[in-house]
Amino acid sequence: MGGSAALGRWAIVGVLLGPVAATVPSCSLPNTTMATLFSLDAHDPHFLAVASTSASDCCQICAEKSTCNTWSYTAAKWTPATPCHLSAFSPIAIEPVPGSPYAGGCRSGHCVVVPAPPTPPPPPPPTPPAGPIAPGVFQVQLNATRQIILGIGYEIQSDSIGSGNHGMPDGKISGVPHDLVPSERTRFYNEMLKGFRFCRLALGLYFRGLDQERQHMIERWPTQLAELYEMQQGAGIDGFEAEYWSPAPFWKGPNQSWYCASGGAHVRSTAPEFVEQFADAMLQDALYLNASKLRLKWWGLQNEPYACTGYGSMQYNSSVYHEVFAAVAPKMIAAFPNLKLHVSSGSGCLDIGAGVYNDPVTRGYVDGWTFHHTGSPSNSEMKDERKNCPLPARGGQPAPAFNNEYEYLGGAASPDRCINTAQDVMNWFVFSEAPKWTWLHALKPTYNSEASGYGLGFWRPYDDNSTTTGIEKGYWKYNYYNWNSLAGFAKWMPWNAVRVTVQEDTVRQDQRVLAYLTPSMGAGGPQHTGTAAGRLGVVLTNRNPKEPFNVTLRLTNASSGSIPTLPFRGYRYGPNVTGIELGQQSVSSSGEFTVVLPPQSIEFWLCY
């Protein structure tokens, strides 16, 4: 999962509370801490300040609200009339105040301090009205081929997580595709997932069953693996990107807990024989998945190895990450010669990944340096992330850099975020020549507070008894602001597309362009089994919320002077638009055609 723009979702700066001073018996939530001031994040969209008569009363109010994960009774400190403060997020600070009436607690019974995100810098002064955007000229160089774009990916919530990413419910069996009725599973595979190439599988979070010794991952209910296999086949994905959020608790220390803050913070021992046994266990986990016919395509040692979270996680430093990777990587490649390994699911070859990068032996097993810049403005990706990782990796060439998780940590999906996400995809492909890009979640449950910023859609679990979801239990619907960002890439951009250079008259932040050629027939994935090779596709965006953008596409081929003779078909996406057909554009004898993009739009123009 993601984090703050720099570190990760819920980067911990605090520790578990010590022994509770007192427990209020009248509240159904565990572990109320008295004489302690809990500070909550008022930017939480679910934050409430309500009237209450006591700490126990405030605690019970939280217990009865599905969106409440943390409560704070502040007496007369800030809002005397409404001293009970409720939040879907973790507390941003906990301060003992002996003798005070203050109190607080968390739904799970153990509170993890999560600092509030830094205050964003003030926005730049508004640009004076300047009339229409200056027209653009984009020269598409058909002979100047760049990287192969493998495709895009998603993550699947195949098990439950507490609202606000707080805790992993032990007694609940819920996830997708498990919860969906048969017809909705089919619709999910065909309408949403078909066209995505990879599915990220969170070991130790959304796949967290354990064997009796708590050393190996297994399915948590008898049909969980069969459901994932059904999704793999039904959606036609290439396969899974398996990665640990937490290894099995046996390997963690000082306590054998899923939770970093409960003692499962680090590898239990770095003695060579222990590390070898740990590596063997991870290999067995991969073999277990493979035996159930899940196709493993990518593998990662640890998601965000710097983060200590409210769900399963474990931290590494650069030295231990290097030591464990050195033990497990050769075992993985020996068992799965075509499996690709990536490092470090957060900071790439920097920071915790630096030990692997600086050792030519371990670097020789690396197929990609993975970064998490979750929810960041797409402009921040108008740079080459490979520049810090130039040394040769597996195959003797530098490994590519790419994003393997993107979502919005705070707040809801929005029109602005819709276009920002599409441009983030394009900027990674253009400026870093990334081979792939991954969104966080296909579907999120209707009652999780983080769902709007995370999911391409929502599903309603069977224990959601709300009357306001607008979805039947076991059914799902689109989260269009997020879905429309990626729907065109999943449908129209084939796997293994070959990017071509586009010379822009001006490199703009709010208007992006991506051009590619289709791969050989049959290599484009399930949406493009019959698409001819070498046909041009162009993706354009206009992020401006008010003004249209007029752009001329000039097609050139220095090798032969030839230009496409077939017309281009157009399709438009946007915050409230999903794949509207725009008709055809013919190319002039000089190799040009013109497109006018409305405000906040994404368009695909295809010569196939």
Coordinates of C-alpha atoms in Angstrom, one line a residue:
M1 CA 0.0 0.0 0.0
G2 CA 1.0 3.6 -0.4
G3 CA 1.9 6.3 2.0
S4 CA 2.7 9.9 2.3
A5 CA 4.2 11.3 -0.9
A6 CA 7.6 10.5 0.3
L7 CA 7.3 7.5 2.6
G8 CA 4.1 5.5 2.5
R9 CA 0.6 5.4 3.7
W10 CA 0.8 5.7 7.5
A11 CA 4.5 6.1 8.2
I12 CA 4.7 5.5 12.0
V13 CA 6.5 7.9 14.3
G14 CA 5.0 6.7 17.5
V15 CA 4.7 3.5 19.4
L16 CA 2.0 1.4 21.0
L17 CA 0.6 2.8 24.2
G18 CA 1.8 1.4 27.4
P19 CA -0.6 -0.3 29.9
V20 CA -4.0 1.4 30.0
A21 CA -4.7 3.5 33.0
A22 CA -8.3 2.5 33.2
T23 CA -10.9 0.6 31.2
V24 CA -14.4 2.0 30.9
P25 CA -16.7 -1.0 31.2
S26 CA -19.8 0.7 29.7
C27 CA -18.2 1.0 26.2
S28 CA -18.1 -2.0 23.8
L29 CA -14.7 -0.9 22.4
P30 CA -11.5 -2.3 24.0
N31 CA -8.8 -0.4 25.9
T32 CA -9.8 3.1 26.7
T33 CA -6.8 5.2 27.9
M34 CA -7.7 7.8 30.5
A35 CA -5.8 11.0 31.4
T36 CA -4.4 11.1 27.9
L37 CA -5.1 13.6 25.1
F38 CA -5.6 12.1 21.7
S39 CA -5.1 14.5 18.8
L40 CA -7.1 13.7 15.6
D41 CA -6.7 14.9 12.1
A42 CA -9.4 17.4 11.4
H43 CA -8.8 17.1 7.6
D44 CA -10.4 13.6 7.8
P45 CA -13.6 13.9 5.7
H46 CA -15.3 11.7 8.4
F47 CA -14.2 13.8 11.3
L48 CA -17.0 14.7 13.7
A49 CA -17.2 16.7 16.9
V50 CA -20.4 15.7 18.8
A51 CA -21.9 16.3 22.2
S52 CA -21.2 13.8 24.9
T53 CA -21.4 13.7 28.7
S54 CA -18.3 11.6 29.5
A55 CA -15.4 9.6 28.1
S56 CA -17.4 6.4 28.2
D57 CA -20.3 8.0 26.4
C58 CA -17.9 9.3 23.7
C59 CA -16.4 5.8 23.4
Q60 CA -19.8 4.2 22.8
I61 CA -20.7 6.9 20.2
C62 CA -17.6 5.8 18.3
A63 CA -18.5 2.1 18.7
E64 CA -21.9 2.8 17.0
K65 CA -20.5 4.6 14.0
S66 CA -19.0 2.4 11.2
T67 CA -16.8 5.3 10.0
C68 CA -15.2 5.8 13.5
N69 CA -11.8 4.2 14.1
T70 CA -10.4 6.6 16.8
W71 CA -12.2 8.7 19.4
S72 CA -11.0 11.5 21.7
Y73 CA -12.8 13.0 24.7
T74 CA -11.4 16.5 25.2
A75 CA -13.7 17.9 27.9
A76 CA -13.5 21.7 27.7
K77 CA -10.2 22.0 25.9
W78 CA -11.4 23.0 22.4
T79 CA -15.1 22.5 21.9
P80 CA -16.9 22.4 25.3
A81 CA -20.3 21.9 23.7
T82 CA -19.0 19.0 21.5
P83 CA -16.1 17.4 23.4
C84 CA -16.3 14.0 21.7
H85 CA -14.2 13.9 18.5
L86 CA -14.4 11.0 16.1
S87 CA -12.2 10.1 13.2
A88 CA -11.8 7.4 10.6
F89 CA -8.0 7.9 10.8
S90 CA -5.5 7.0 13.4
P91 CA -4.5 9.6 16.0
I92 CA -1.8 12.1 14.9
A93 CA -0.5 12.4 18.5
I94 CA -1.1 10.9 21.9
E95 CA 0.0 12.9 25.0
P96 CA -0.4 11.7 28.6
V97 CA -1.9 14.5 30.8
P98 CA -2.0 13.2 34.4
G99 CA -5.0 14.2 36.4
S100 CA -6.9 15.4 33.3
P101 CA -10.4 14.3 32.2
Y102 CA -9.1 13.6 28.7
A103 CA -9.4 10.1 27.2
G104 CA -9.4 8.2 23.9
G105 CA -9.0 4.9 22.2
C106 CA -9.1 3.0 18.9
R107 CA -11.6 0.5 17.6
S108 CA -9.0 -2.3 17.3
G109 CA -7.8 -1.8 20.9
H110 CA -4.3 -0.8 19.9
C111 CA -3.5 2.7 18.7
V112 CA -0.8 3.5 16.3
V113 CA 0.3 7.1 16.1
V114 CA 0.2 8.4 12.5
P115 CA 1.4 12.0 12.0
A116 CA -0.8 14.3 10.0
P117 CA 0.4 14.8 6.4
P118 CA 2.4 18.0 6.0
T119 CA 0.5 21.1 5.2
P120 CA 0.7 21.6 1.4
P121 CA 2.4 24.7 0.1
P122 CA 0.1 27.5 -0.8
P123 CA -1.2 27.4 -4.3
P124 CA 0.4 29.7 -6.8
P125 CA -1.4 32.9 -7.5
P126 CA -4.1 32.4 -10.1
T127 CA -3.1 33.0 -13.6
P128 CA -4.9 36.1 -15.1
P129 CA -7.4 35.1 -17.7
A130 CA -5.5 34.7 -21.0
G131 CA -8.2 33.5 -23.3
P132 CA -7.9 30.2 -25.1
I133 CA -4.8 27.9 -24.7
A134 CA -2.2 28.5 -27.4
P135 CA -2.6 25.7 -30.0
G136 CA 0.0 22.9 -29.9
V137 CA 1.9 21.0 -32.6
F138 CA 3.0 17.4 -31.8
Q139 CA 5.3 15.7 -34.3
V140 CA 4.9 11.9 -34.0
Q141 CA 8.1 10.3 -35.2
L142 CA 7.0 6.9 -36.4
N143 CA 10.5 5.6 -36.9
A144 CA 11.8 6.6 -33.5
T145 CA 10.8 3.7 -31.3
R146 CA 11.4 3.7 -27.6
Q147 CA 10.4 1.1 -24.9
I148 CA 7.9 -1.7 -25.0
I149 CA 5.0 -0.9 -22.7
L150 CA 4.0 -4.2 -21.1
G151 CA 0.6 -2.9 -19.8
I152 CA -1.1 -1.6 -16.7
G153 CA -2.0 -3.4 -13.5
Y154 CA -4.3 -3.3 -10.5
E155 CA -4.4 -4.7 -7.0
I156 CA -7.1 -7.0 -5.7
Q157 CA -8.6 -6.8 -2.2
S158 CA -9.1 -10.6 -1.8
D159 CA -9.5 -10.4 2.0
S160 CA -10.7 -7.8 4.4
I161 CA -9.1 -4.7 6.0
G162 CA -10.5 -2.4 8.6
S163 CA -11.9 0.9 7.5
G164 CA -9.3 3.6 7.3
N165 CA -6.7 0.8 6.8
H166 CA -6.9 0.0 10.5
G167 CA -6.5 -3.7 11.3
M168 CA -7.1 -7.0 9.6
P169 CA -10.4 -8.6 10.9
D170 CA -9.8 -12.2 11.9
G171 CA -13.4 -13.3 12.1
K172 CA -14.5 -11.9 8.8
I173 CA -14.4 -13.7 5.4
S174 CA -14.9 -11.0 2.8
G175 CA -13.2 -9.8 -0.3
V176 CA -13.4 -9.9 -4.1
P177 CA -14.1 -11.9 -6.1
H178 CA -15.4 -13.9 -3.1
D179 CA -18.3 -11.7 -2.2
L180 CA -19.6 -11.2 -5.7
V181 CA -22.6 -13.2 -7.0
P182 CA -21.8 -15.2 -10.1
S183 CA -23.2 -12.8 -12.6
E184 CA -21.3 -9.9 -11.0
R185 CA -18.1 -11.8 -11.0
T186 CA -18.5 -12.3 -14.8
R187 CA -19.3 -8.6 -15.3
F188 CA -16.3 -7.6 -13.1
Y189 CA -13.9 -9.7 -15.2
N190 CA -15.3 -8.7 -18.6
E191 CA -16.2 -5.1 -18.1
M192 CA -13.5 -3.8 -15.7
L193 CA -10.5 -6.1 -15.5
K194 CA -10.2 -7.3 -19.1
G195 CA -7.3 -5.4 -20.7
F196 CA -5.3 -5.1 -17.4
R197 CA -2.2 -7.2 -17.6
F198 CA -1.1 -7.8 -14.0
C199 CA -2.8 -8.2 -10.7
R200 CA -0.8 -7.2 -7.5
L201 CA -1.4 -9.8 -4.7
A202 CA -0.7 -8.5 -1.2
L203 CA 0.8 -11.5 0.8
G204 CA 0.4 -11.0 4.5
L205 CA -2.6 -8.7 4.0
Y206 CA -5.1 -9.7 1.3
F207 CA -3.7 -13.3 1.2
R208 CA -2.9 -14.1 4.8
G209 CA -4.0 -17.6 5.8
L210 CA -1.3 -19.5 7.8
D211 CA -0.2 -23.0 8.3
Q212 CA -0.2 -24.5 11.8
E213 CA 3.4 -23.3 12.5
R214 CA 2.7 -19.8 11.2
Q215 CA 5.6 -20.1 8.8
H216 CA 3.8 -20.2 5.4
M217 CA 1.0 -18.4 3.6
I218 CA -2.0 -20.5 2.7
E219 CA -5.6 -19.6 1.6
R220 CA -7.7 -18.4 4.6
W221 CA -10.8 -20.1 3.4
P222 CA -11.2 -23.2 1.2
T223 CA -12.1 -21.4 -2.0
Q224 CA -9.9 -18.4 -1.9
L225 CA -7.3 -19.7 -4.3
A226 CA -9.9 -21.0 -6.7
E227 CA -11.5 -17.6 -6.7
L228 CA -8.2 -15.9 -7.6
Y229 CA -7.6 -18.5 -10.4
E230 CA -11.2 -17.9 -11.7
M231 CA -10.4 -14.2 -11.8
Q232 CA -7.1 -14.8 -13.6
Q233 CA -8.8 -16.9 -16.3
G234 CA -12.0 -14.9 -16.5
A235 CA -10.3 -11.5 -16.9
G236 CA -7.5 -12.9 -19.1
I237 CA -4.7 -11.3 -17.1
D238 CA -1.1 -12.3 -17.8
G239 CA -0.6 -13.1 -14.1
F240 CA 0.1 -12.0 -10.6
E241 CA 2.6 -9.7 -9.0
A242 CA 3.1 -11.4 -5.6
E243 CA 4.6 -9.2 -2.9
Y244 CA 4.8 -9.3 0.9
W245 CA 3.1 -6.7 3.1
S246 CA 4.2 -8.9 5.9
P247 CA 5.9 -12.3 5.9
A248 CA 4.3 -15.0 8.0
P249 CA 4.6 -14.1 11.7
F250 CA 7.0 -16.9 12.6
W251 CA 9.8 -15.0 10.8
K252 CA 9.2 -11.7 12.6
G253 CA 10.5 -10.3 15.8
P254 CA 10.8 -9.5 18.6
N255 CA 7.2 -10.8 18.7
Q256 CA 5.6 -13.1 16.1
S257 CA 2.8 -10.7 15.1
W258 CA 1.4 -9.5 11.8
Y259 CA 1.5 -6.0 13.2
C260 CA 4.8 -4.1 13.2
A261 CA 3.7 -2.0 16.2
S262 CA 2.8 -5.1 18.2
G263 CA 6.4 -6.5 17.9
G264 CA 6.4 -7.9 14.4
A265 CA 8.7 -5.1 13.3
H266 CA 11.8 -6.8 11.9
V267 CA 13.2 -10.1 10.6
R268 CA 13.5 -12.1 13.9
S269 CA 17.2 -13.0 13.3
T270 CA 19.9 -12.2 10.8
A271 CA 21.9 -15.3 11.5
P272 CA 22.8 -16.9 8.2
E273 CA 21.0 -20.1 8.8
F274 CA 17.8 -18.3 9.9
V275 CA 17.9 -16.1 6.8
E276 CA 18.2 -19.1 4.6
Q277 CA 15.2 -20.8 6.3
F278 CA 13.2 -17.6 5.8
A279 CA 14.2 -17.5 2.1
D280 CA 13.1 -21.1 1.8
A281 CA 9.8 -20.3 3.3
M282 CA 9.2 -17.5 0.9
L283 CA 10.0 -19.8 -2.0
Q284 CA 7.5 -22.3 -0.7
D285 CA 4.9 -19.6 -0.6
A286 CA 5.5 -18.9 -4.3
L287 CA 5.4 -22.6 -5.1
Y288 CA 2.1 -23.0 -3.2
L289 CA 0.6 -20.2 -5.3
N290 CA 2.0 -21.7 -8.5
A291 CA 0.6 -25.2 -7.6
S292 CA -2.9 -23.6 -7.6
K293 CA -2.3 -22.4 -11.2
L294 CA -1.7 -18.8 -10.3
R295 CA 0.7 -17.4 -12.9
L296 CA 3.5 -15.6 -11.1
K297 CA 5.0 -12.8 -13.2
W298 CA 6.6 -10.4 -10.8
W299 CA 7.8 -10.8 -7.1
G300 CA 8.7 -8.4 -4.4
L301 CA 10.3 -8.9 -1.0
Q302 CA 8.5 -6.2 0.9
N303 CA 6.0 -3.5 0.2
E304 CA 7.2 -0.1 1.5
P305 CA 9.9 -1.6 3.8
Y306 CA 10.2 1.7 5.7
A307 CA 6.6 1.7 6.9
C308 CA 5.1 0.5 10.1
T309 CA 1.3 0.4 9.5
G310 CA -2.0 -0.4 11.1
Y311 CA -2.2 -3.6 9.1
G312 CA 0.4 -6.3 8.4
S313 CA 3.8 -4.8 7.7
M314 CA 7.5 -5.2 8.5
Q315 CA 10.4 -2.9 8.3
Y316 CA 13.9 -3.4 6.9
N317 CA 17.0 -1.3 6.8
S318 CA 19.2 -1.3 3.7
S319 CA 21.6 -3.9 5.1
V320 CA 19.0 -6.5 6.2
Y321 CA 16.9 -6.0 3.0
H322 CA 20.1 -6.7 1.0
E323 CA 20.9 -9.8 3.1
V324 CA 17.5 -11.3 2.8
F325 CA 17.2 -10.5 -0.9
A326 CA 20.6 -12.0 -1.5
A327 CA 19.3 -15.3 0.0
V328 CA 15.9 -15.4 -1.6
A329 CA 16.5 -14.0 -5.2
P330 CA 18.6 -16.9 -6.5
K331 CA 16.1 -19.4 -5.1
M332 CA 13.2 -17.7 -6.8
I333 CA 15.0 -17.5 -10.2
A334 CA 16.1 -21.1 -10.0
A335 CA 12.5 -22.2 -9.4
F336 CA 10.9 -19.7 -11.8
P337 CA 13.4 -18.7 -14.5
N338 CA 11.0 -16.3 -16.1
L339 CA 9.9 -14.6 -12.9
K340 CA 10.8 -10.9 -12.7
L341 CA 12.0 -9.4 -9.4
H342 CA 11.6 -5.8 -8.4
V343 CA 13.1 -3.6 -5.6
S344 CA 12.1 -1.8 -3.4
S345 CA 8.4 -1.0 -3.8
G346 CA 8.7 2.5 -2.5
S347 CA 12.1 4.2 -3.2
G348 CA 13.5 2.1 -6.0
C349 CA 17.3 1.8 -5.9
L350 CA 17.6 4.5 -3.3
D351 CA 17.4 4.3 0.5
I352 CA 16.4 0.8 1.6
G353 CA 17.0 -0.5 -2.0
A354 CA 20.6 0.9 -2.1
G355 CA 22.2 -2.2 -0.6
V356 CA 20.9 -4.3 -3.4
Y357 CA 21.8 -1.7 -6.0
N358 CA 25.3 -1.2 -4.8
D359 CA 26.1 -5.0 -4.9
P360 CA 26.6 -6.2 -8.5
V361 CA 25.6 -9.7 -7.5
T362 CA 22.2 -8.8 -6.0
R363 CA 21.7 -6.1 -8.7
G364 CA 22.1 -8.9 -11.2
Y365 CA 18.7 -10.4 -10.1
V366 CA 16.8 -7.1 -10.4
D367 CA 14.3 -6.6 -13.3
G368 CA 12.9 -3.3 -12.1
W369 CA 13.2 -0.5 -9.5
T370 CA 9.8 0.3 -8.1
F371 CA 8.5 3.6 -6.7
H372 CA 5.5 4.8 -4.8
H373 CA 4.6 8.4 -5.4
T374 CA 1.0 7.9 -4.4
G375 CA -1.5 10.6 -5.2
S376 CA 1.3 13.0 -6.2
P377 CA 0.6 15.6 -8.9
S378 CA 1.4 14.2 -12.3
N379 CA 3.8 17.0 -12.9
S380 CA 6.2 15.5 -10.4
E381 CA 6.8 12.6 -12.9
M382 CA 8.0 14.9 -15.7
K383 CA 11.5 13.6 -15.0
D384 CA 13.5 10.5 -15.6
E385 CA 13.4 8.2 -12.5
R386 CA 16.1 6.0 -14.0
K387 CA 18.8 8.6 -13.6
N388 CA 19.7 7.4 -10.1
C389 CA 19.8 3.7 -11.1
P390 CA 22.1 3.6 -14.2
L391 CA 24.2 0.5 -13.3
P392 CA 23.5 -2.8 -15.2
A393 CA 21.1 -5.2 -13.6
R394 CA 19.7 -8.5 -14.8
G395 CA 20.5 -9.1 -18.4
G396 CA 23.4 -6.7 -18.3
Q397 CA 21.3 -3.6 -18.9
P398 CA 20.0 -1.0 -16.5
A399 CA 16.7 -2.1 -15.0
P400 CA 13.7 0.1 -15.7
A401 CA 12.0 2.3 -13.1
F402 CA 8.3 2.2 -12.7
N403 CA 5.4 2.9 -10.4
N404 CA 3.7 -0.2 -8.9
E405 CA 1.2 1.6 -6.7
Y406 CA -0.9 4.7 -7.2
E407 CA -3.9 6.0 -5.3
Y408 CA -5.1 9.0 -3.3
L409 CA -4.5 8.6 0.4
G410 CA -6.8 11.3 1.6
G411 CA -10.1 12.7 0.4
A412 CA -12.4 11.5 -2.4
A413 CA -12.0 10.9 -6.1
S414 CA -12.6 14.1 -8.1
P415 CA -12.7 15.5 -11.6
D416 CA -9.2 17.0 -11.1
R417 CA -7.8 13.7 -9.9
C418 CA -9.4 11.9 -12.9
I419 CA -7.2 13.7 -15.4
N420 CA -4.2 13.8 -13.0
T421 CA -4.2 10.0 -12.8
A422 CA -4.2 9.6 -16.6
Q423 CA -1.4 12.1 -16.9
D424 CA 0.6 10.2 -14.2
V425 CA 0.4 7.1 -16.4
M426 CA 1.5 9.0 -19.5
N427 CA 4.4 10.8 -17.7
W428 CA 5.8 7.6 -16.3
F429 CA 5.8 6.1 -19.8
V430 CA 7.2 9.2 -21.6
F431 CA 9.7 10.7 -19.2
S432 CA 11.0 7.6 -17.4
E433 CA 10.3 5.1 -20.2
A434 CA 8.5 2.9 -17.7
P435 CA 7.4 -0.5 -19.0
K436 CA 4.3 -0.7 -16.8
W437 CA 2.1 1.2 -14.3
T438 CA -0.1 -0.1 -11.5
W439 CA -3.2 1.3 -9.8
L440 CA -4.0 0.3 -6.2
H441 CA -7.4 -1.4 -6.1
A442 CA -9.9 -2.6 -8.6
L443 CA -12.8 -2.6 -6.0
K444 CA -13.1 -1.4 -2.4
P445 CA -15.9 -2.2 0.0
T446 CA -18.6 0.3 0.4
Y447 CA -18.1 0.9 4.1
N448 CA -14.3 1.6 4.1
S449 CA -13.5 5.2 4.5
E450 CA -10.6 5.1 2.1
A451 CA -12.6 3.6 -0.7
S452 CA -13.2 6.6 -2.8
G453 CA -9.6 7.6 -3.3
Y454 CA -8.5 3.9 -3.7
G455 CA -10.9 2.0 -5.8
L456 CA -11.9 1.9 -9.5
G457 CA -15.2 0.7 -8.1
F458 CA -17.1 -0.3 -5.0
W459 CA -18.6 -3.6 -3.9
R460 CA -21.1 -4.1 -1.2
P461 CA -20.1 -6.9 1.3
Y462 CA -22.8 -9.0 2.9
D463 CA -22.2 -7.4 6.3
D464 CA -22.9 -3.9 5.0
N465 CA -26.4 -3.2 6.3
S466 CA -26.4 0.5 5.3
T467 CA -29.4 1.7 3.4
T468 CA -27.5 4.4 1.4
T469 CA -25.1 2.5 -0.8
G470 CA -27.3 2.1 -3.8
I471 CA -25.9 -1.3 -4.5
E472 CA -27.3 -4.8 -3.6
K473 CA -25.2 -7.0 -1.4
G474 CA -22.8 -9.0 -3.6
Y475 CA -22.9 -6.4 -6.4
W476 CA -20.5 -3.7 -7.6
K477 CA -20.5 -0.4 -9.3
Y478 CA -17.9 2.0 -10.9
N479 CA -16.1 4.8 -9.1
Y480 CA -16.2 6.8 -12.4
Y481 CA -13.7 9.6 -11.5
N482 CA -11.1 6.9 -10.9
W483 CA -12.3 4.4 -13.5
N484 CA -12.4 6.9 -16.4
S485 CA -8.8 7.7 -15.8
L486 CA -7.7 4.2 -16.8
A487 CA -10.6 2.7 -18.8
G488 CA -9.2 3.8 -22.1
F489 CA -5.7 2.4 -21.4
A490 CA -7.2 -1.0 -20.5
K491 CA -9.5 -1.1 -23.5
W492 CA -7.6 0.6 -26.3
M493 CA -3.9 0.3 -25.5
P494 CA -2.6 -3.2 -26.3
W495 CA -0.1 -5.1 -24.2
N496 CA 3.5 -4.8 -25.6
A497 CA 2.7 -1.5 -27.3
V498 CA 5.9 0.1 -28.7
R499 CA 6.2 3.7 -27.7
V500 CA 7.4 6.2 -30.3
T501 CA 8.9 9.6 -29.8
V502 CA 6.7 12.7 -30.0
Q503 CA 8.4 16.1 -30.5
E504 CA 6.3 18.7 -28.7
D505 CA 6.4 22.4 -29.7
T506 CA 6.2 23.1 -26.0
V507 CA 6.3 20.6 -23.2
R508 CA 3.2 21.5 -21.2
Q509 CA 2.2 20.4 -17.7
D510 CA -1.6 20.3 -18.4
Q511 CA -1.6 18.9 -21.9
R512 CA 0.1 15.5 -22.4
V513 CA 0.7 13.2 -25.4
L514 CA 1.7 9.6 -25.7
A515 CA 2.1 7.7 -29.0
Y516 CA 2.7 4.0 -29.7
L517 CA 2.6 1.3 -32.3
T518 CA 0.6 -1.9 -31.9
P519 CA 2.7 -5.1 -31.4
S520 CA 2.7 -8.2 -33.6
M521 CA -0.8 -9.7 -34.0
G522 CA -1.7 -11.9 -31.1
A523 CA 0.7 -10.2 -28.6
G524 CA -1.7 -7.4 -27.5
G525 CA -3.7 -9.2 -24.8
P526 CA -7.3 -10.2 -24.7
Q527 CA -8.7 -6.9 -26.0
H528 CA -6.4 -7.0 -29.1
T529 CA -6.2 -10.6 -30.3
G530 CA -6.9 -9.5 -33.9
T531 CA -5.3 -6.1 -33.9
A532 CA -2.8 -5.7 -36.8
A533 CA 0.8 -4.9 -36.1
G534 CA 2.5 -1.5 -36.5
R535 CA -0.7 0.6 -36.3
L536 CA -0.5 4.0 -34.5
G537 CA -2.3 5.0 -31.4
V538 CA -2.1 8.5 -29.8
V539 CA -3.3 9.5 -26.3
L540 CA -4.0 13.1 -25.5
T541 CA -5.1 14.9 -22.4
N542 CA -6.2 18.4 -21.5
R543 CA -6.2 19.0 -17.7
N544 CA -7.4 22.7 -18.0
P545 CA -10.8 22.9 -16.3
K546 CA -12.1 25.7 -18.4
E547 CA -10.4 26.0 -21.8
P548 CA -10.3 23.6 -24.8
F549 CA -6.9 22.7 -26.3
N550 CA -6.4 22.6 -30.1
V551 CA -3.6 20.4 -31.2
T552 CA -2.2 19.4 -34.6
L553 CA -0.7 15.9 -34.9
R554 CA 2.0 15.8 -37.5
L555 CA 3.0 12.2 -38.5
T556 CA 6.5 11.7 -39.9
N557 CA 8.7 8.7 -40.8
A558 CA 12.2 9.6 -41.6
S559 CA 13.0 6.2 -42.9
S560 CA 10.5 6.0 -45.7
G561 CA 8.5 9.2 -45.7
S562 CA 5.3 7.1 -45.5
I563 CA 2.4 8.0 -43.3
P564 CA -0.7 6.1 -42.2
T565 CA -3.4 6.1 -44.9
L566 CA -6.2 4.6 -42.7
P567 CA -8.4 7.1 -40.8
F568 CA -8.1 7.5 -37.1
R569 CA -11.0 6.7 -34.8
G570 CA -11.5 8.8 -31.6
Y571 CA -12.8 7.9 -28.1
R572 CA -13.2 10.4 -25.2
Y573 CA -12.9 9.9 -21.5
G574 CA -13.2 12.3 -18.6
P575 CA -14.7 12.8 -15.2
N576 CA -18.2 12.2 -16.5
V577 CA -17.5 10.6 -19.9
T578 CA -16.7 7.0 -20.6
G579 CA -15.5 6.1 -24.1
I580 CA -17.7 8.4 -26.2
E581 CA -17.1 7.7 -29.9
L582 CA -15.9 10.8 -31.7
G583 CA -16.0 9.5 -35.3
Q584 CA -13.1 9.4 -37.8
Q585 CA -10.3 11.8 -38.7
S586 CA -8.5 11.5 -42.1
V587 CA -4.9 12.3 -42.4
S588 CA -4.0 15.0 -44.8
S589 CA -1.5 14.5 -47.7
S590 CA 1.1 16.3 -45.5
G591 CA 0.5 13.8 -42.7
E592 CA -1.5 16.0 -40.3
F593 CA -4.8 16.0 -38.5
T594 CA -6.2 18.3 -35.8
V595 CA -8.0 17.5 -32.6
V596 CA -9.8 19.8 -30.2
L597 CA -9.8 18.5 -26.6
P598 CA -12.5 19.8 -24.3
P599 CA -11.6 20.9 -20.8
Q600 CA -10.7 18.0 -18.5
S601 CA -10.6 15.3 -21.2
I602 CA -8.6 12.2 -22.2
E603 CA -8.8 11.1 -25.9
F604 CA -7.5 8.1 -27.7
W605 CA -7.0 8.4 -31.5
L606 CA -6.4 5.0 -33.1
C607 CA -5.4 3.9 -36.6
Y608 CA -6.6 0.3 -35.8

